[in-house]
């Protein structure tokens, strides 16, 4: 997860429980990583303390990733979220203004 506190947005890779099982060739412990997509949550109400208890947070956007993401990073200016997809040996860049995948570096 990565938080953009200035914009009140939380970026998180969310996966189904079934997606957390890894093959025997992986050196990582089972259950730590999984295939998933990038979900964007508006958490401004949480950060300001204005969110009513019991309110369910729902993603405002979903960015399809289609791989196992182990790292998320927010650029210093908040314009980009970068991710490392170890299944597809690539680094991806998501435009935070449009929530669209814009750029991939493949191995």
mmCIF file of C-alpha atoms in Angstrom:
data_model
loop_
_atom_site.group_PDB
_atom_site.id
_atom_site.type_symbol
_atom_site.label_atom_id
_atom_site.label_comp_id
_atom_site.label_asym_id
_atom_site.label_seq_id
_atom_site.Cartn_x
_atom_site.Cartn_y
_atom_site.Cartn_z
ATOM 1 C CA UNK A 1 0.000 0.000 0.000
ATOM 2 C CA UNK A 2 1.008 3.577 -0.539
ATOM 3 C CA UNK A 3 -0.717 6.690 0.815
ATOM 4 C CA UNK A 4 -0.928 10.045 -0.948
ATOM 5 C CA UNK A 5 -1.776 12.107 2.131
ATOM 6 C CA UNK A 6 -1.920 15.378 0.174
ATOM 7 C CA UNK A 7 -4.731 14.055 -2.029
ATOM 8 C CA UNK A 8 -6.270 11.715 0.540
ATOM 9 C CA UNK A 9 -5.826 8.654 -1.673
ATOM 10 C CA UNK A 10 -4.698 5.162 -0.719
ATOM 11 C CA UNK A 11 -3.328 2.857 -3.426
ATOM 12 C CA UNK A 12 -3.431 -0.854 -2.602
ATOM 13 C CA UNK A 13 -2.969 -4.115 -4.442
ATOM 14 C CA UNK A 14 -5.958 -6.297 -3.616
ATOM 15 C CA UNK A 15 -6.136 -9.987 -4.357
ATOM 16 C CA UNK A 16 -8.559 -12.804 -3.786
ATOM 17 C CA UNK A 17 -7.585 -15.370 -1.200
ATOM 18 C CA UNK A 18 -7.234 -17.941 -3.977
ATOM 19 C CA UNK A 19 -4.685 -15.687 -5.672
ATOM 20 C CA UNK A 20 -2.216 -15.894 -2.804
ATOM 21 C CA UNK A 21 -1.046 -19.444 -3.493
ATOM 22 C CA UNK A 22 2.383 -19.521 -5.161
ATOM 23 C CA UNK A 23 4.082 -22.302 -7.035
ATOM 24 C CA UNK A 24 6.815 -24.461 -5.508
ATOM 25 C CA UNK A 25 9.454 -22.710 -7.651
ATOM 26 C CA UNK A 26 8.972 -19.443 -5.745
ATOM 27 C CA UNK A 27 11.302 -18.645 -2.872
ATOM 28 C CA UNK A 28 8.764 -16.448 -1.088
ATOM 29 C CA UNK A 29 6.571 -17.838 1.713
ATOM 30 C CA UNK A 30 3.041 -18.737 0.652
ATOM 31 C CA UNK A 31 0.351 -16.165 1.306
ATOM 32 C CA UNK A 32 2.527 -13.036 1.311
ATOM 33 C CA UNK A 33 1.919 -12.090 -2.320
ATOM 34 C CA UNK A 34 -0.811 -12.687 -4.827
ATOM 35 C CA UNK A 35 -2.086 -11.739 -8.228
ATOM 36 C CA UNK A 36 -4.212 -8.654 -8.012
ATOM 37 C CA UNK A 37 -5.182 -5.252 -9.277
ATOM 38 C CA UNK A 38 -4.441 -1.753 -8.034
ATOM 39 C CA UNK A 39 -7.363 -0.282 -6.082
ATOM 40 C CA UNK A 40 -7.624 3.436 -5.342
ATOM 41 C CA UNK A 41 -9.478 4.446 -2.176
ATOM 42 C CA UNK A 42 -10.518 7.954 -1.146
ATOM 43 C CA UNK A 43 -9.460 8.070 2.501
ATOM 44 C CA UNK A 44 -9.702 11.835 2.970
ATOM 45 C CA UNK A 45 -12.538 11.347 5.486
ATOM 46 C CA UNK A 46 -10.392 8.933 7.482
ATOM 47 C CA UNK A 47 -7.437 11.323 7.500
ATOM 48 C CA UNK A 48 -9.548 14.316 8.570
ATOM 49 C CA UNK A 49 -11.468 12.322 11.187
ATOM 50 C CA UNK A 50 -14.785 13.076 9.481
ATOM 51 C CA UNK A 51 -15.630 9.507 8.478
ATOM 52 C CA UNK A 52 -18.571 8.060 10.383
ATOM 53 C CA UNK A 53 -17.766 4.850 12.264
ATOM 54 C CA UNK A 54 -18.897 1.772 10.384
ATOM 55 C CA UNK A 55 -18.622 3.399 6.952
ATOM 56 C CA UNK A 56 -17.403 0.859 4.414
ATOM 57 C CA UNK A 57 -14.554 2.066 2.214
ATOM 58 C CA UNK A 58 -15.091 1.203 -1.433
ATOM 59 C CA UNK A 59 -12.532 1.677 -4.213
ATOM 60 C CA UNK A 60 -13.150 4.734 -6.375
ATOM 61 C CA UNK A 61 -11.060 3.239 -9.202
ATOM 62 C CA UNK A 62 -9.511 -0.083 -10.144
ATOM 63 C CA UNK A 63 -6.456 -0.381 -12.367
ATOM 64 C CA UNK A 64 -5.960 -3.842 -13.909
ATOM 65 C CA UNK A 65 -2.411 -5.086 -13.282
ATOM 66 C CA UNK A 66 -2.621 -8.799 -14.084
ATOM 67 C CA UNK A 67 0.400 -9.902 -12.100
ATOM 68 C CA UNK A 68 1.936 -10.355 -8.680
ATOM 69 C CA UNK A 69 2.912 -6.965 -7.303
ATOM 70 C CA UNK A 70 5.509 -6.880 -4.545
ATOM 71 C CA UNK A 71 6.231 -3.144 -4.397
ATOM 72 C CA UNK A 72 4.245 0.094 -4.770
ATOM 73 C CA UNK A 73 5.918 3.513 -4.797
ATOM 74 C CA UNK A 74 4.447 7.013 -5.110
ATOM 75 C CA UNK A 75 6.494 9.592 -7.028
ATOM 76 C CA UNK A 76 7.569 12.630 -4.945
ATOM 77 C CA UNK A 77 5.150 14.908 -6.839
ATOM 78 C CA UNK A 78 2.273 12.393 -6.487
ATOM 79 C CA UNK A 79 1.770 12.191 -10.254
ATOM 80 C CA UNK A 80 2.669 8.497 -10.596
ATOM 81 C CA UNK A 81 2.392 5.195 -8.767
ATOM 82 C CA UNK A 82 5.042 2.668 -9.765
ATOM 83 C CA UNK A 83 4.745 -1.083 -9.213
ATOM 84 C CA UNK A 84 6.983 -4.125 -9.529
ATOM 85 C CA UNK A 85 5.220 -7.112 -11.137
ATOM 86 C CA UNK A 86 7.334 -10.211 -10.471
ATOM 87 C CA UNK A 87 5.147 -12.571 -12.521
ATOM 88 C CA UNK A 88 5.685 -10.637 -15.740
ATOM 89 C CA UNK A 89 9.163 -9.236 -14.943
ATOM 90 C CA UNK A 90 8.075 -5.646 -15.409
ATOM 91 C CA UNK A 91 7.802 -2.265 -13.775
ATOM 92 C CA UNK A 92 4.583 -0.376 -14.409
ATOM 93 C CA UNK A 93 3.637 3.272 -14.065
ATOM 94 C CA UNK A 94 0.107 4.464 -13.280
ATOM 95 C CA UNK A 95 -0.992 8.062 -13.855
ATOM 96 C CA UNK A 96 -2.648 9.146 -10.587
ATOM 97 C CA UNK A 97 -4.777 11.814 -12.311
ATOM 98 C CA UNK A 98 -6.417 9.336 -14.701
ATOM 99 C CA UNK A 99 -5.834 6.048 -12.813
ATOM 100 C CA UNK A 100 -4.636 4.514 -16.072
ATOM 101 C CA UNK A 101 -1.583 2.369 -16.716
ATOM 102 C CA UNK A 102 0.824 4.565 -18.667
ATOM 103 C CA UNK A 103 4.089 2.896 -19.314
ATOM 104 C CA UNK A 104 5.711 -0.448 -18.688
ATOM 105 C CA UNK A 105 9.357 -1.476 -18.638
ATOM 106 C CA UNK A 106 9.728 -5.162 -19.390
ATOM 107 C CA UNK A 107 12.747 -7.379 -18.794
#
